[in-house]
Every structure is written in C-alpha cells, then in structure tokens.
C-alpha positions as a Python dict, from the first residue, in 0.01 Angstrom:
ca = {
    (1, 'M'): (0, 0, 0),
    (2, 'V'): (275, -258, -47),
    (3, 'F'): (206, -602, -193),
    (4, 'G'): (375, -934, -140),
    (5, 'Q'): (362, -1304, -59),
    (6, 'V'): (407, -1511, 256),
    (7, 'V'): (568, -1835, 136),
    (8, 'I'): (506, -2131, 367),
    (9, 'G'): (486, -2509, 347),
    (10, 'P'): (636, -2832, 484),
    (11, 'P'): (1010, -2902, 457),
    (12, 'G'): (1109, -3003, 105),
    (13, 'S'): (806, -2845, -62),
    (14, 'G'): (1028, -2602, -253),
    (15, 'K'): (985, -2270, -70),
    (16, 'T'): (1337, -2138, -124),
    (17, 'T'): (1343, -2259, -484),
    (18, 'Y'): (1007, -2089, -533),
    (19, 'C'): (1130, -1757, -392),
    (20, 'N'): (1435, -1777, -616),
    (21, 'G'): (1235, -1853, -932),
    (22, 'M'): (947, -1616, -853),
    (23, 'S'): (1181, -1323, -780),
    (24, 'Q'): (1357, -1377, -1113),
    (25, 'F'): (1028, -1397, -1301),
    (26, 'L'): (882, -1084, -1141),
    (27, 'K'): (1198, -889, -1224),
    (28, 'L'): (1169, -1001, -1586),
    (29, 'I'): (818, -856, -1612),
    (30, 'G'): (924, -527, -1462),
    (31, 'R'): (869, -544, -1085),
    (32, 'K'): (1127, -452, -824),
    (33, 'V'): (1140, -747, -585),
    (34, 'A'): (1286, -785, -237),
    (35, 'V'): (1318, -1133, -83),
    (36, 'V'): (1303, -1146, 296),
    (37, 'N'): (1448, -1460, 451),
    (38, 'L'): (1277, -1536, 784),
    (39, 'D'): (1405, -1893, 804),
    (40, 'P'): (1699, -1900, 1050),
    (41, 'A'): (1781, -2255, 940),
    (42, 'N'): (1826, -2157, 575),
    (43, 'D'): (2199, -2090, 550),
    (44, 'A'): (2242, -2160, 176),
    (45, 'L'): (2032, -1898, -2),
    (46, 'P'): (2026, -1918, -383),
    (47, 'Y'): (1870, -1572, -417),
    (48, 'E'): (1983, -1219, -338),
    (49, 'C'): (1848, -1154, 9),
    (50, 'S'): (1733, -800, 102),
    (51, 'V'): (1664, -885, 468),
    (52, 'N'): (1798, -1189, 650),
    (53, 'I'): (1679, -1301, 995),
    (54, 'E'): (2027, -1444, 1060),
    (55, 'D'): (2143, -1084, 1112),
    (56, 'L'): (1914, -1087, 1417),
    (57, 'V'): (1918, -1445, 1542),
    (58, 'K'): (2080, -1769, 1428),
    (59, 'L'): (1926, -2111, 1482),
    (60, 'S'): (2263, -2274, 1554),
    (61, 'D'): (2334, -2021, 1830),
    (62, 'V'): (1988, -2070, 1982),
    (63, 'M'): (2023, -2450, 1982),
    (64, 'A'): (2367, -2433, 2143),
    (65, 'E'): (2281, -2170, 2405),
    (66, 'H'): (1944, -2310, 2514),
    (67, 'S'): (2003, -2685, 2448),
    (68, 'L'): (1711, -2700, 2204),
    (69, 'G'): (1650, -2921, 1902),
    (70, 'P'): (1570, -2780, 1555),
    (71, 'N'): (1194, -2757, 1615),
    (72, 'G'): (1225, -2593, 1955),
    (73, 'G'): (1495, -2364, 1818),
    (74, 'L'): (1275, -2246, 1532),
    (75, 'A'): (987, -2174, 1769),
    (76, 'Y'): (1225, -1975, 1989),
    (77, 'C'): (1351, -1778, 1686),
    (78, 'M'): (995, -1684, 1582),
    (79, 'D'): (924, -1575, 1939),
    (80, 'Y'): (1244, -1369, 1941),
    (81, 'L'): (1153, -1210, 1607),
    (82, 'E'): (809, -1115, 1738),
    (83, 'K'): (962, -948, 2042),
    (84, 'N'): (1207, -762, 1815),
    (85, 'I'): (960, -678, 1538),
    (86, 'D'): (1095, -319, 1531),
    (87, 'W'): (1419, -457, 1386),
    (88, 'L'): (1231, -615, 1094),
    (89, 'Q'): (1016, -307, 1039),
    (90, 'D'): (1324, -83, 1020),
    (91, 'K'): (1483, -318, 767),
    (92, 'L'): (1168, -321, 553),
    (93, 'K'): (1090, 53, 553),
    (94, 'P'): (1347, 146, 282),
    (95, 'L'): (1189, -118, 54),
    (96, 'L'): (827, -8, 93),
    (97, 'K'): (831, 269, -165),
    (98, 'D'): (867, 58, -478),
    (99, 'H'): (933, -309, -396),
    (100, 'Y'): (720, -623, -412),
    (101, 'L'): (799, -842, -108),
    (102, 'L'): (854, -1217, -84),
    (103, 'F'): (873, -1357, 270),
    (104, 'D'): (1051, -1694, 288),
    (105, 'F'): (936, -1860, 613),
    (106, 'P'): (1063, -2178, 788),
    (107, 'G'): (926, -2519, 697),
    (108, 'Q'): (815, -2611, 1049),
    (109, 'V'): (440, -2654, 990),
    (110, 'E'): (351, -2613, 1359),
    (111, 'L'): (440, -2246, 1331),
    (112, 'F'): (145, -2188, 1099),
    (113, 'F'): (-139, -2396, 1236),
    (114, 'L'): (-52, -2434, 1605),
    (115, 'H'): (179, -2164, 1742),
    (116, 'S'): (84, -1797, 1725),
    (117, 'N'): (423, -1623, 1695),
    (118, 'A'): (456, -1639, 1315),
    (119, 'K'): (99, -1515, 1274),
    (120, 'K'): (164, -1228, 1517),
    (121, 'V'): (473, -1128, 1318),
    (122, 'I'): (273, -1121, 994),
    (123, 'M'): (-20, -932, 1145),
    (124, 'K'): (204, -667, 1302),
    (125, 'L'): (374, -608, 967),
    (126, 'I'): (39, -581, 789),
    (127, 'K'): (-95, -333, 1042),
    (128, 'K'): (212, -112, 1092),
    (129, 'L'): (349, -113, 735),
    (130, 'N'): (18, -132, 544),
    (131, 'L'): (110, -453, 363),
    (132, 'Q'): (-127, -651, 146),
    (133, 'L'): (-8, -1013, 159),
    (134, 'T'): (-121, -1345, 18),
    (135, 'A'): (-16, -1671, 183),
    (136, 'L'): (132, -1924, -62),
    (137, 'H'): (113, -2271, 93),
    (138, 'L'): (333, -2510, -106),
    (139, 'V'): (269, -2884, -97),
    (140, 'D'): (490, -3134, -280),
    (141, 'A'): (287, -3291, -563),
    (142, 'H'): (425, -3636, -483),
    (143, 'L'): (174, -3657, -194),
    (144, 'C'): (-102, -3709, -451),
    (145, 'S'): (36, -4057, -522),
    (146, 'D'): (-41, -4167, -164),
    (147, 'P'): (-408, -4124, -56),
    (148, 'G'): (-321, -4110, 314),
    (149, 'K'): (-54, -3845, 267),
    (150, 'Y'): (-280, -3647, 35),
    (151, 'I'): (-558, -3633, 298),
    (152, 'S'): (-299, -3524, 557),
    (153, 'A'): (-189, -3247, 321),
    (154, 'L'): (-552, -3137, 277),
    (155, 'F'): (-605, -3119, 652),
    (156, 'L'): (-278, -2930, 702),
    (157, 'S'): (-379, -2683, 430),
    (158, 'L'): (-722, -2628, 586),
    (159, 'S'): (-578, -2582, 936),
    (160, 'T'): (-320, -2333, 809),
    (161, 'M'): (-581, -2133, 617),
    (162, 'L'): (-805, -2101, 920),
    (163, 'H'): (-517, -2015, 1152),
    (164, 'L'): (-345, -1747, 942),
    (165, 'E'): (-662, -1568, 827),
    (166, 'L'): (-492, -1430, 514),
    (167, 'P'): (-583, -1440, 145),
    (168, 'H'): (-457, -1790, 72),
    (169, 'L'): (-353, -2009, -221),
    (170, 'N'): (-260, -2377, -191),
    (171, 'V'): (-9, -2487, -454),
    (172, 'L'): (100, -2833, -567),
    (173, 'S'): (469, -2770, -633),
    (174, 'K'): (708, -2978, -845),
    (175, 'I'): (416, -3074, -1069),
    (176, 'D'): (664, -3153, -1348),
    (177, 'L'): (788, -3449, -1140),
    (178, 'I'): (449, -3593, -1046),
    (179, 'E'): (463, -3880, -1298),
    (180, 'S'): (793, -4001, -1154),
    (181, 'Y'): (623, -4079, -821),
    (182, 'G'): (391, -4338, -973),
    (183, 'K'): (54, -4350, -1143),
    (184, 'L'): (-222, -4146, -982),
    (185, 'A'): (-546, -4318, -889),
    (186, 'F'): (-746, -4035, -1055),
    (187, 'N'): (-694, -3753, -1300),
    (188, 'L'): (-502, -3452, -1172),
    (189, 'D'): (-826, -3246, -1162),
    (190, 'F'): (-950, -3469, -880),
    (191, 'Y'): (-657, -3361, -661),
    (192, 'T'): (-659, -2993, -753),
    (193, 'D'): (-1036, -2943, -725),
    (194, 'V'): (-1065, -3170, -416),
    (195, 'Q'): (-1372, -3349, -542),
    (196, 'D'): (-1564, -3623, -359),
    (197, 'L'): (-1304, -3766, -121),
    (198, 'S'): (-1506, -4081, -64),
    (199, 'Y'): (-1352, -4208, -388),
    (200, 'L'): (-1021, -4232, -204),
    (201, 'Q'): (-1167, -4470, 54),
    (202, 'Y'): (-1126, -4778, -162),
    (203, 'H'): (-758, -4703, -223),
    (204, 'L'): (-702, -4638, 147),
    (205, 'D'): (-863, -4973, 232),
    (206, 'Q'): (-603, -5149, 17),
    (207, 'D'): (-326, -5034, 250),
    (208, 'P'): (-314, -5253, 563),
    (209, 'R'): (-146, -4967, 754),
    (210, 'S'): (-457, -4750, 707),
    (211, 'A'): (-717, -5012, 806),
    (212, 'K'): (-736, -4927, 1177),
    (213, 'Y'): (-759, -4556, 1097),
    (214, 'R'): (-1047, -4599, 852),
    (215, 'R'): (-1305, -4425, 1069),
    (216, 'L'): (-1070, -4139, 1157),
    (217, 'T'): (-986, -4086, 790),
    (218, 'K'): (-1355, -4081, 698),
    (219, 'E'): (-1426, -3817, 964),
    (220, 'L'): (-1133, -3602, 852),
    (221, 'C'): (-1253, -3615, 491),
    (222, 'E'): (-1597, -3501, 602),
    (223, 'V'): (-1445, -3207, 792),
    (224, 'I'): (-1252, -3098, 483),
    (225, 'E'): (-1557, -3127, 258),
    (226, 'N'): (-1785, -2948, 507),
    (227, 'F'): (-1562, -2641, 504),
    (228, 'S'): (-1539, -2646, 120),
    (229, 'L'): (-1233, -2420, 132),
    (230, 'V'): (-944, -2633, 8),
    (231, 'N'): (-834, -2660, -352),
    (232, 'F'): (-499, -2643, -527),
    (233, 'T'): (-337, -2477, -820),
    (234, 'T'): (-28, -2633, -978),
    (235, 'L'): (325, -2503, -1028),
    (236, 'D'): (629, -2593, -1232),
    (237, 'I'): (879, -2325, -1128),
    (238, 'Q'): (1083, -2389, -1444),
    (239, 'D'): (790, -2314, -1675),
    (240, 'K'): (714, -1951, -1769),
    (241, 'E'): (346, -2012, -1836),
    (242, 'S'): (295, -2197, -1506),
    (243, 'V'): (464, -1920, -1305),
    (244, 'G'): (276, -1652, -1497),
    (245, 'N'): (-61, -1814, -1427),
    (246, 'L'): (21, -1830, -1058),
    (247, 'V'): (121, -1462, -1055),
    (248, 'K'): (-221, -1372, -1195),
    (249, 'L'): (-397, -1571, -921),
    (250, 'I'): (-185, -1408, -651),
    (251, 'D'): (-250, -1060, -787),
    (252, 'K'): (-624, -1121, -782),
    (253, 'S'): (-600, -1262, -431),
    (254, 'N'): (-417, -969, -269),
    (255, 'G'): (-570, -695, -485),
    (256, 'Y'): (-256, -597, -675),
    (257, 'I'): (-450, -580, -1003),
    (258, 'F'): (-682, -319, -855),
    (259, 'A'): (-400, -100, -726),
    (260, 'G'): (-261, -18, -1070),
    (261, 'I'): (-472, -137, -1361),
    (262, 'E'): (-244, 5, -1632),
    (263, 'A'): (74, -135, -1479),
    (264, 'S'): (-87, -474, -1428),
    (265, 'A'): (-217, -483, -1783),
    (266, 'V'): (130, -414, -1920),
    (267, 'E'): (286, -684, -1702),
    (268, 'F'): (25, -943, -1796),
    (269, 'S'): (68, -861, -2164),
    (270, 'K'): (435, -945, -2124),
    (271, 'I'): (339, -1280, -1972),
    (272, 'A'): (72, -1351, -2233),
    (273, 'V'): (239, -1254, -2560),
    (274, 'G'): (606, -1274, -2460),
    (275, 'P'): (860, -1366, -2530),
    (276, 'V'): (974, -1318, -2173),
    (277, 'D'): (1335, -1433, -2156),
    (278, 'W'): (1264, -1702, -1898),
    (279, 'D'): (1522, -1974, -1862),
    (280, 'Y'): (1522, -2072, -1495),
    (281, 'Y'): (1836, -2281, -1506),
    (282, 'R'): (2029, -2022, -1707),
    (283, 'V'): (1929, -1733, -1480),
    (284, 'A'): (1999, -1936, -1167),
    (285, 'A'): (2340, -2039, -1300),
    (286, 'V'): (2435, -1680, -1385),
    (287, 'Q'): (2321, -1563, -1042),
    (288, 'E'): (2523, -1840, -873),
    (289, 'K'): (2831, -1738, -1075),
    (290, 'Y'): (2800, -1374, -962),
    (291, 'M'): (2759, -1484, -599),
    (292, 'K'): (3070, -1702, -629),
    (293, 'D'): (3266, -1417, -787),
    (294, 'D'): (3164, -1187, -500),
    (295, 'E'): (3279, -1445, -244),
    (296, 'D'): (3616, -1482, -424),
    (297, 'M'): (3662, -1104, -421),
    (298, 'E'): (3596, -1093, -48),
}
C-alpha cells in the first residue's frame, strides 16, 4: 500500500508552497517523496516535480484551441486527465515501491465540491494503484478576520469533505500571518474548533452588507453545526514543529502509522527530539539555485 496526500484549496491558500515545504520536511525525516503536479495552470513550480500534467495537457493550449476561460479550461483539463488516466498510472507505477506521494491539485474549488472529474481521477488511482490518501484542504487563515468569509470557508470545507469521501483534514494555512490581518473577534480556538457559530451573528450584524443575508447565514451555520464534521488544524509551513504536528495528524488519518510502526516511531522521534535541520528559506533558496544552474546548463 502506498500513502500520500491530495492537496486542495482555494487559489492563494498556499498549496504549491505547502507541497514544496512538506516534501522538504518529509525528506529530512527519511521519507522518499514524489510530488505530482496536477495543476495545468501552475507553470512556476518551486519543487522538483516527479510527474507533471503539463506533459499531457496544457491549460494555455486548451484555452486557445477551445476558446475557454481559465475555469472552463481547468474543468476540461480534469476531464481530459480522467479520460487518459492510464497515462498518469504509468507515470506513477515506478514510484509506488518506495515513495510517499503528494498530489498538487488546481485551486478551482468547483472541481472538488461540484464537478465529478477530479474525484473520479482520485478514486481510480486509489482503486487501481492501492493508494491510501488523505485530503488536505488548505484555507487561508486571513478569512478568520471576516465572519462572513469564515462561514463561507466552513461551508466550502464541509461541501468538499462530503463530495470527496476521503480521510480529510482542514488546515488554516499562513497562521504566522494571522495577526497582520487584524484583531480576531474571538480566540483562535473558536475558529479551529468551530464552536457555537451563533456568537458570530452579532459581528455579522455590524456589517451592513450582511444584513439582508442574515437569515441565510443563520441557516448555513445551522447546517454546519448539524453535521458536526468541520474543524481546523493550523499550519506555519516555515515552522518545524507546526509541520511535524500536521504530519502526525495525516499519518493517523490515512493509516501510515499502522503500516510500519517501527519506521513511524523512528521518524516521529526525529521530529520530537531533533534537531531536524529545518530551515525552510535556506532549503528553498538552495533548491532554487540548483534549478537555476540546471537551466543555465541547458
């Protein structure tokens, strides 16, 4: 059985930065990692890519040939990938023996709570390649500073969880920047644990833009609370302890810790007692230098 992560989330939530940082961290604790880019709009990859969807289909070509916008083009690309899933399976097979997989998906949220193509791609890979995957849904922490946007993020998270039907973790990314967005109405625990959302009603009522949607917002909050499924963990991709804690949650979610108890124990001991040589900016800078050197040689 092969383990990995499906990295999803709205545009700007930090998916590519996450894949870059997470792949570096996992390598430092002894795992062989392969990053699979399935975002045809991502043409500036900061990480070493083992499989790239652009070798199969390019968003710019799709938009030009079919007169589509970015959203329509991305939906077409996912549909094309599903119909050519054998190409992706053949690319992944050499990695299955000893690699941990990170799938970097597009930021178009409709692909994960409305359309079925991305889900079909994931399910076919799980079934045919015996993958054990956890969905990582990244949400920018700045949304916590706006009650309306925060409730929208909750509803998006819930819809995505129910649609994908995968082991699932919701993550507030860029948590190190949350104070720069303004003072939160409540402690951070309120937003991560998704406590009584009625407390947000007062703050929503202060915004004249939200007044006419008051009843709709109340009903949406009740839907979220009735399912009792949504909560968040936090992430600062530059912080070793934050990344390490998230790795532990992911490994529990997809069963990695049960597949190799001894190996997991050794890895977690590296995280716990360190020192793991984790300097995100230094590692990223070195990697960028090597990529630039390779381009110059070509």
